[in-house]
Amino acid sequence: MSEVKTKMNNSGNFTPYYVRDYLLKVPLSSNNAGNCMWGFAEKYGKQFFIKQFLTPKFPDADADIYEVTRKRMVNQCEEWYTLHEKVYNAIINCGGSNIINPLDFFLEKNVYYLITEKIESSNLKFEDIHNKSLTQQEIIMKVLAHEISLLAQNGIVHSDLKPDNLILKSTVSDFFTVKIIDFDASFLTSVPPEPDDIIGDQNYFSPEMLLYMAEEDVDITPKSDVFALGIIFHIILCGKFPKYSDDFDCLGQAVLNGDKPIINPSIRSNHSELIREMLCEDVEKRLSAEEVLNRLLKNHSPKKNITAKASNGVYINMKQS
């Protein structure tokens, strides 16, 4: 079996091709892709998101390698596939309507592919949410807390929460909701990855994640995602990261060394206190995603009623500040 490659004709132009039943009409992209390539494919007239993993690769049947090497590569591929399949199935079982579930996960020739729904994103940029109303900001915060709590209940750590993995989507009420994507770095708490296998953006890593990567004896729980969510909430409310000392490379490192994050003074007191508790170094004292959601539901200060519904149907008859 030969590796699937981008199809080019003699004139150098791209030639559409199929990956199983999915038709690719344009080349896959490597932009901001990490260990994969991505694009869009068509099946039965519907568009899907398609991701091609660059590693691992199943050995070609005619590859000139020792049999012991072939068996080792096959075992590595099968273990990788089985582990990812368990995570993807757990994500599907969460039932979160703002979580973009895997739809298809398969080996084609010697390359693995993942298929998900294609999401039409809003023109609103994540860093501009702070210019929207407090009601809109709280809708997004509540949706995120709700979906992360569902992942936590199923023992899943997303592990790479950041604005790039959150898609803003317009709703019928002329508001915005948010979709969580990209679970390539995710894992089950019962089967944590090796420290060297952790991937993601260290700017959003929790203190315990940094310790784990340094091979310290710590557990990584869904509260690691809450730390990242605290940073995201800060961006939602003021458009910026919490401040910390220039002596450190990231907020998690600063907190780990006793540096207290500085919450932007423009953020109202109930939200700033919530963020502080989400950014707590002590995992036991840090809020869970469910506690974050309950606090958000309890703490908003209404002035007038509006009707705003997130796509999961949870938040209706909210009130505007």
Coordinates of N, CA and C in Angstrom, one line a residue, residues 85-272:
E85 N -9.7 6.1 19.7 CA -11.1 5.7 19.5 C -11.8 5.7 20.8
K86 N -11.2 5.3 21.9 CA -11.8 5.3 23.2 C -12.1 6.7 23.6
V87 N -11.2 7.6 23.4 CA -11.4 9.0 23.7 C -12.6 9.6 22.9
Y88 N -12.5 9.3 21.6 CA -13.6 9.9 20.7 C -15.0 9.3 21.1
N89 N -15.0 8.0 21.4 CA -16.3 7.5 21.9 C -16.8 8.1 23.2
A90 N -15.9 8.4 24.1 CA -16.2 9.0 25.3 C -16.8 10.4 25.1
I91 N -16.2 11.1 24.1 CA -16.6 12.5 23.8 C -18.0 12.4 23.2
I92 N -18.3 11.5 22.3 CA -19.6 11.3 21.7 C -20.6 11.0 22.8
N93 N -20.3 10.2 23.8 CA -21.2 9.8 24.9 C -21.5 11.0 25.8
C94 N -20.7 12.1 25.8 CA -21.0 13.3 26.6 C -22.3 13.9 26.2
G95 N -22.7 13.8 25.0 CA -24.0 14.4 24.5 C -23.9 15.9 24.5
G96 N -22.8 16.5 24.5 CA -22.7 18.0 24.4 C -23.0 18.5 23.0
S97 N -24.0 19.3 22.8 CA -24.3 19.8 21.5 C -23.4 20.9 21.0
N98 N -22.6 21.4 21.9 CA -21.6 22.4 21.4 C -20.2 21.8 21.4
I99 N -20.1 20.5 21.5 CA -18.8 19.8 21.3 C -18.9 19.2 19.9
I100 N -17.9 19.4 19.1 CA -17.9 18.9 17.7 C -17.3 17.4 17.8
N101 N -18.3 16.5 17.6 CA -18.0 15.1 17.8 C -17.3 14.5 16.5
P102 N -16.4 13.5 16.7 CA -15.9 12.8 15.6 C -17.1 12.0 14.9
L103 N -17.1 12.0 13.6 CA -18.1 11.3 12.9 C -17.5 10.0 12.2
D104 N -16.3 10.0 11.9 CA -15.6 8.9 11.2 C -14.1 8.9 11.6
F105 N -13.6 7.8 11.8 CA -12.1 7.7 12.2 C -11.6 6.4 11.6
F106 N -10.7 6.5 10.7 CA -10.3 5.3 9.9 C -8.9 5.4 9.4
L107 N -8.5 4.2 9.0 CA -7.2 4.0 8.3 C -7.4 3.8 6.8
E108 N -6.9 4.7 6.0 CA -7.0 4.6 4.5 C -5.6 4.4 4.0
K109 N -5.3 3.3 3.3 CA -4.0 2.9 2.9 C -3.1 2.9 4.2
N110 N -2.1 3.8 4.3 CA -1.3 3.7 5.5 C -1.4 5.0 6.4
V111 N -2.5 5.8 6.1 CA -2.7 7.0 6.8 C -4.0 7.1 7.6
Y112 N -4.0 7.7 8.8 CA -5.3 7.8 9.6 C -6.0 9.1 9.3
Y113 N -7.3 9.0 9.3 CA -8.1 10.2 9.0 C -9.2 10.4 10.1
L114 N -9.6 11.6 10.3 CA -10.7 11.9 11.2 C -11.7 12.8 10.5
I115 N -13.0 12.5 10.6 CA -14.0 13.3 9.9 C -14.9 13.9 11.0
T116 N -15.2 15.2 10.9 CA -16.1 15.9 11.8 C -17.1 16.7 11.0
E117 N -18.1 17.3 11.6 CA -19.0 18.2 11.0 C -18.2 19.5 10.6
K118 N -18.6 20.1 9.5 CA -18.0 21.4 9.1 C -18.9 22.5 9.8
I119 N -18.2 23.4 10.5 CA -18.9 24.4 11.2 C -18.7 25.7 10.5
E120 N -19.8 26.4 10.2 CA -19.7 27.7 9.6 C -19.6 28.7 10.7
S121 N -18.4 29.3 10.8 CA -18.1 30.2 11.9 C -18.6 31.6 11.7
S122 N -18.7 32.4 12.7 CA -19.1 33.8 12.7 C -17.9 34.6 12.2
N123 N -18.2 35.8 11.8 CA -17.1 36.8 11.4 C -16.5 37.4 12.7
L124 N -17.2 37.2 13.8 CA -16.7 37.8 15.1 C -15.4 37.1 15.5
K125 N -14.4 37.8 15.8 CA -13.1 37.2 16.3 C -13.2 37.1 17.8
F126 N -12.6 36.0 18.3 CA -12.7 35.7 19.7 C -12.2 36.9 20.6
E127 N -11.1 37.5 20.1 CA -10.5 38.6 20.9 C -11.4 39.9 20.9
D128 N -12.5 39.9 20.1 CA -13.4 41.0 20.1 C -14.7 40.8 20.9
I129 N -14.8 39.7 21.5 CA -16.0 39.4 22.3 C -16.1 40.4 23.5
H130 N -15.0 40.9 24.0 CA -15.1 41.9 25.1 C -15.8 43.2 24.7
N131 N -16.0 43.4 23.4 CA -16.7 44.6 22.9 C -18.2 44.4 22.9
K132 N -18.6 43.1 23.1 CA -20.0 42.8 23.1 C -20.6 43.0 24.5
S133 N -21.9 42.8 24.6 CA -22.6 43.0 25.8 C -22.2 42.0 26.9
L134 N -22.4 42.3 28.1 CA -22.1 41.4 29.2 C -22.9 40.1 29.1
T135 N -24.2 40.3 28.6 CA -25.1 39.2 28.4 C -24.5 38.2 27.4
Q136 N -24.0 38.7 26.3 CA -23.4 37.9 25.3 C -22.1 37.2 25.8
Q137 N -21.3 37.9 26.6 CA -20.1 37.3 27.1 C -20.5 36.2 28.1
E138 N -21.5 36.4 28.9 CA -21.9 35.4 29.8 C -22.5 34.1 29.2
I139 N -23.2 34.3 28.0 CA -23.7 33.2 27.3 C -22.6 32.3 26.9
I140 N -21.5 32.9 26.3 CA -20.4 32.1 25.8 C -19.7 31.4 27.0
M141 N -19.5 32.1 28.1 CA -18.9 31.6 29.3 C -19.7 30.4 29.8
K142 N -21.0 30.5 29.9 CA -21.8 29.5 30.4 C -21.8 28.2 29.5
V143 N -21.9 28.5 28.2 CA -21.8 27.4 27.3 C -20.5 26.6 27.4
L144 N -19.4 27.3 27.5 CA -18.1 26.7 27.7 C -18.0 25.9 29.0
A145 N -18.5 26.5 30.1 CA -18.4 25.8 31.4 C -19.3 24.6 31.4
H146 N -20.5 24.7 30.7 CA -21.4 23.5 30.6 C -20.8 22.4 29.9
E147 N -20.2 22.7 28.7 CA -19.6 21.6 27.9 C -18.4 21.0 28.5
I148 N -17.5 21.8 29.2 CA -16.3 21.3 29.8 C -16.8 20.4 31.0
S149 N -17.9 20.8 31.7 CA -18.3 20.0 32.8 C -18.8 18.6 32.3
L150 N -19.4 18.6 31.1 CA -19.8 17.3 30.5 C -18.6 16.4 30.2
L151 N -17.5 17.0 29.7 CA -16.3 16.3 29.5 C -15.7 15.7 30.8
A152 N -15.7 16.6 31.8 CA -15.2 16.2 33.1 C -16.0 15.0 33.7
Q153 N -17.3 15.1 33.5 CA -18.1 14.0 34.1 C -17.8 12.7 33.4
N154 N -17.3 12.7 32.2 CA -17.0 11.5 31.5 C -15.5 11.2 31.6
G155 N -14.8 11.9 32.5 CA -13.3 11.6 32.7 C -12.4 12.0 31.5
I156 N -12.8 13.1 30.8 CA -12.0 13.5 29.7 C -11.4 14.9 30.0
V157 N -10.1 15.0 29.7 CA -9.4 16.2 29.7 C -9.1 16.7 28.3
H158 N -9.6 17.8 27.9 CA -9.4 18.3 26.5 C -8.0 18.6 26.3
S159 N -7.3 19.3 27.3 CA -5.9 19.4 27.3 C -5.3 20.5 26.3
D160 N -6.1 21.0 25.4 CA -5.6 22.1 24.5 C -6.7 23.1 24.3
L161 N -7.3 23.6 25.4 CA -8.3 24.6 25.3 C -7.6 26.0 25.1
K162 N -8.1 26.6 24.0 CA -7.6 28.0 23.7 C -8.5 28.5 22.6
P163 N -8.5 29.8 22.4 CA -9.4 30.4 21.4 C -9.3 29.8 20.0
D164 N -8.2 29.3 19.6 CA -8.1 28.7 18.3 C -8.9 27.4 18.2
N165 N -9.2 26.8 19.3 CA -10.0 25.6 19.3 C -11.4 25.8 19.7
L166 N -11.9 27.1 19.6 CA -13.2 27.5 19.9 C -13.8 28.3 18.7
I167 N -14.9 27.8 18.2 CA -15.5 28.4 17.0 C -16.8 29.2 17.4
L168 N -16.8 30.5 17.1 CA -18.0 31.3 17.4 C -19.0 31.1 16.3
K169 N -20.2 30.9 16.7 CA -21.3 30.6 15.7 C -22.5 31.5 16.0
S170 N -23.0 32.1 15.0 CA -24.2 33.0 15.2 C -25.5 32.1 15.5
T171 N -26.4 32.6 16.3 CA -27.6 31.9 16.6 C -28.8 32.6 16.0
V172 N -29.9 32.0 16.0 CA -31.1 32.6 15.4 C -31.6 33.8 16.1
S173 N -31.1 34.0 17.4 CA -31.5 35.1 18.2 C -30.6 36.3 18.0
D174 N -29.7 36.2 17.0 CA -28.7 37.2 16.7 C -27.7 37.3 17.8
F175 N -27.5 36.2 18.6 CA -26.4 36.2 19.5 C -25.4 35.2 19.0
F176 N -24.4 34.9 19.9 CA -23.4 34.0 19.5 C -23.2 32.8 20.5
T177 N -23.0 31.6 20.0 CA -22.6 30.5 20.9 C -21.3 30.1 20.5
V178 N -20.7 29.1 21.1 CA -19.4 28.6 20.8 C -19.3 27.1 20.7
K179 N -18.5 26.7 19.8 CA -18.3 25.2 19.6 C -16.9 24.9 19.9
I180 N -16.7 23.7 20.6 CA -15.4 23.3 21.0 C -14.9 22.2 20.0
I181 N -13.7 22.4 19.5 CA -13.2 21.5 18.5 C -11.8 21.0 18.9
D182 N -11.2 20.1 18.1 CA -9.9 19.7 18.1 C -9.5 18.9 19.4
F183 N -9.9 17.6 19.4 CA -9.6 16.8 20.6 C -8.4 15.9 20.4
D184 N -7.5 16.3 19.5 CA -6.3 15.5 19.3 C -5.4 15.3 20.5
A185 N -5.4 16.3 21.4 CA -4.5 16.2 22.6 C -5.3 15.7 23.8
S186 N -6.6 15.4 23.6 CA -7.4 14.9 24.7 C -7.1 13.5 25.2
F187 N -7.4 13.3 26.4 CA -7.1 11.9 27.0 C -8.1 11.7 28.1
L188 N -8.2 10.4 28.4 CA -9.0 9.9 29.6 C -8.2 10.0 30.8
T189 N -8.7 10.4 31.9 CA -8.0 10.5 33.2 C -7.5 9.1 33.6
S190 N -8.2 8.1 33.2 CA -7.8 6.7 33.5 C -6.6 6.3 32.7
V191 N -6.3 6.9 31.6 CA -5.2 6.6 30.7 C -4.4 7.8 30.3
P192 N -3.7 8.5 31.2 CA -3.0 9.7 30.9 C -1.9 9.4 29.9
P193 N -1.5 10.4 29.0 CA -0.4 10.1 28.1 C 0.9 10.2 28.8
E194 N 2.0 9.7 28.2 CA 3.3 9.9 28.7 C 3.7 11.4 28.7
P195 N 4.5 11.9 29.6 CA 4.8 13.3 29.7 C 5.3 13.8 28.3
D196 N 6.1 13.0 27.6 CA 6.6 13.5 26.3 C 5.5 13.6 25.2
D197 N 4.4 13.0 25.5 CA 3.3 12.9 24.5 C 2.3 14.0 24.7
I198 N 2.5 14.9 25.7 CA 1.6 16.0 25.9 C 1.8 17.0 24.8
I199 N 0.7 17.4 24.1 CA 0.8 18.5 23.1 C -0.2 19.6 23.4
G200 N 0.1 20.7 22.9 CA -0.8 21.9 23.2 C 0.0 23.2 23.3
D201 N -0.7 24.2 23.7 CA -0.2 25.5 23.8 C 0.2 25.8 25.3
Q202 N 1.4 25.9 25.7 CA 1.8 26.0 27.1 C 1.3 27.3 27.7
N203 N 0.9 28.3 26.9 CA 0.3 29.5 27.4 C -1.0 29.3 28.2
Y204 N -1.6 28.1 27.9 CA -2.9 27.8 28.6 C -2.7 26.6 29.5
F205 N -1.5 26.1 29.7 CA -1.3 24.9 30.5 C -1.4 25.2 32.0
S206 N -2.0 24.3 32.7 CA -2.1 24.5 34.2 C -0.8 24.2 34.8
P207 N -0.6 24.6 36.1 CA 0.6 24.4 36.8 C 0.9 22.9 36.9
E208 N -0.1 22.1 37.2 CA 0.1 20.6 37.3 C 0.5 20.0 36.0
M209 N 0.0 20.6 34.9 CA 0.4 20.0 33.6 C 1.9 20.3 33.3
L210 N 2.4 21.4 33.7 CA 3.8 21.7 33.5 C 4.6 20.8 34.4
L211 N 4.2 20.5 35.6 CA 4.9 19.6 36.5 C 4.9 18.2 35.9
Y212 N 3.7 17.8 35.4 CA 3.6 16.4 34.8 C 4.6 16.3 33.6
M213 N 4.7 17.3 32.8 CA 5.6 17.3 31.7 C 7.1 17.2 32.1
A214 N 7.3 17.7 33.3 CA 8.7 17.7 33.9 C 8.9 16.3 34.7
E215 N 7.9 15.4 34.5 CA 7.9 14.1 35.0 C 7.8 14.1 36.5
E216 N 7.1 15.1 37.1 CA 6.8 15.1 38.5 C 5.6 14.1 38.7
D217 N 5.5 13.6 39.9 CA 4.4 12.6 40.2 C 3.2 13.4 40.6
V218 N 2.4 13.8 39.6 CA 1.1 14.5 39.8 C 0.1 13.9 38.9
D219 N -1.2 14.1 39.3 CA -2.3 13.7 38.5 C -2.8 14.8 37.6
I220 N -3.2 14.5 36.4 CA -3.9 15.5 35.6 C -5.4 15.2 35.6
T221 N -6.2 16.1 36.1 CA -7.6 16.0 36.1 C -8.3 17.0 35.2
P222 N -9.6 16.9 35.1 CA -10.3 17.9 34.3 C -10.2 19.3 34.8
K223 N -9.7 19.5 36.0 CA -9.5 20.8 36.5 C -8.4 21.5 35.8
S224 N -7.6 20.7 35.1 CA -6.5 21.4 34.3 C -7.2 22.2 33.2
D225 N -8.3 21.7 32.7 CA -9.0 22.5 31.7 C -9.6 23.8 32.3
V226 N -10.0 23.7 33.5 CA -10.6 24.9 34.2 C -9.6 26.0 34.3
F227 N -8.3 25.7 34.5 CA -7.3 26.7 34.5 C -7.2 27.4 33.1
A228 N -7.2 26.6 32.1 CA -7.2 27.2 30.7 C -8.5 28.0 30.5
L229 N -9.6 27.5 31.0 CA -10.9 28.2 30.9 C -10.8 29.6 31.6
G230 N -10.1 29.6 32.7 CA -10.0 30.9 33.5 C -9.3 32.0 32.6
I231 N -8.3 31.6 31.9 CA -7.6 32.5 31.0 C -8.5 32.9 29.9
I232 N -9.3 32.0 29.3 CA -10.2 32.3 28.2 C -11.3 33.2 28.7
F233 N -11.8 33.0 29.9 CA -12.8 33.9 30.5 C -12.3 35.3 30.5
H234 N -11.0 35.5 31.0 CA -10.4 36.8 31.1 C -10.3 37.4 29.7
I235 N -10.0 36.7 28.7 CA -9.9 37.2 27.3 C -11.3 37.6 26.9
I236 N -12.3 36.8 27.2 CA -13.7 37.1 26.8 C -14.1 38.5 27.4
L237 N -13.8 38.7 28.7 CA -14.2 39.9 29.4 C -13.4 41.2 29.1
C238 N -12.2 41.0 28.8 CA -11.4 42.3 28.5 C -10.5 42.2 27.3
G239 N -10.4 41.1 26.6 CA -9.7 40.9 25.4 C -8.2 40.7 25.6
K240 N -7.8 40.4 26.9 CA -6.3 40.3 27.1 C -6.1 39.1 28.1
F241 N -4.9 38.6 28.1 CA -4.4 37.6 29.1 C -4.3 38.3 30.5
P242 N -4.5 37.5 31.6 CA -4.2 38.0 32.9 C -2.7 38.4 32.9
K243 N -2.3 39.4 33.6 CA -0.9 39.8 33.7 C -0.1 38.9 34.7
Y244 N 1.2 38.7 34.4 CA 2.0 38.0 35.4 C 3.5 38.5 35.1
S245 N 4.4 38.1 36.0 CA 5.7 38.6 35.9 C 6.4 38.2 34.6
D246 N 7.2 39.1 34.1 CA 8.0 38.8 32.9 C 9.1 37.7 33.2
D247 N 9.3 37.4 34.4 CA 10.3 36.4 34.8 C 9.9 35.0 34.3
F248 N 8.6 34.8 33.9 CA 8.1 33.5 33.6 C 7.7 33.4 32.2
D249 N 7.7 32.2 31.6 CA 7.3 32.0 30.2 C 5.8 31.9 30.0
C250 N 5.1 31.5 31.0 CA 3.6 31.4 30.9 C 3.0 31.5 32.2
L251 N 1.7 31.7 32.2 CA 0.9 32.0 33.4 C 1.0 30.8 34.4
G252 N 0.9 29.5 33.9 CA 1.0 28.4 34.7 C 2.3 28.3 35.5
Q253 N 3.4 28.7 34.8 CA 4.7 28.7 35.4 C 4.8 29.7 36.5
A254 N 4.2 30.9 36.2 CA 4.2 32.0 37.2 C 3.4 31.6 38.4
V255 N 2.2 31.0 38.3 CA 1.4 30.6 39.4 C 2.1 29.5 40.2
L256 N 2.8 28.6 39.5 CA 3.5 27.5 40.1 C 4.6 28.1 41.0
N257 N 5.1 29.2 40.7 CA 6.2 29.8 41.5 C 5.7 30.9 42.4
G258 N 4.4 30.9 42.7 CA 3.8 31.8 43.7 C 3.5 33.2 43.2
D259 N 3.6 33.4 41.9 CA 3.2 34.7 41.4 C 1.7 34.7 41.2
K260 N 1.0 35.8 41.7 CA -0.4 35.9 41.6 C -0.8 36.6 40.3
P261 N -1.7 36.0 39.5 CA -2.1 36.6 38.2 C -2.9 38.0 38.6
I262 N -2.6 39.0 37.7 CA -3.3 40.3 37.9 C -4.5 40.3 37.0
I263 N -5.7 40.4 37.6 CA -6.9 40.4 36.8 C -7.1 41.9 36.4
N264 N -7.5 42.0 35.2 CA -7.7 43.4 34.6 C -8.8 44.1 35.4
P265 N -8.5 45.3 35.8 CA -9.5 46.1 36.7 C -10.8 46.4 36.0
S266 N -10.9 46.2 34.7 CA -12.2 46.5 34.0 C -13.2 45.4 34.2
I267 N -12.7 44.2 34.7 CA -13.6 43.1 34.9 C -14.3 43.2 36.3
R268 N -15.6 43.1 36.2 CA -16.4 43.3 37.5 C -16.0 42.3 38.5
S269 N -16.3 42.6 39.8 CA -15.7 41.9 40.9 C -16.2 40.4 41.0
N270 N -17.4 40.1 40.7 CA -17.9 38.7 40.8 C -17.1 37.8 39.7
H271 N -16.9 38.4 38.6 CA -16.2 37.6 37.5 C -14.7 37.6 37.8
S272 N -14.1 38.6 38.4 CA -12.7 38.6 38.7 C -12.4 37.6 39.8

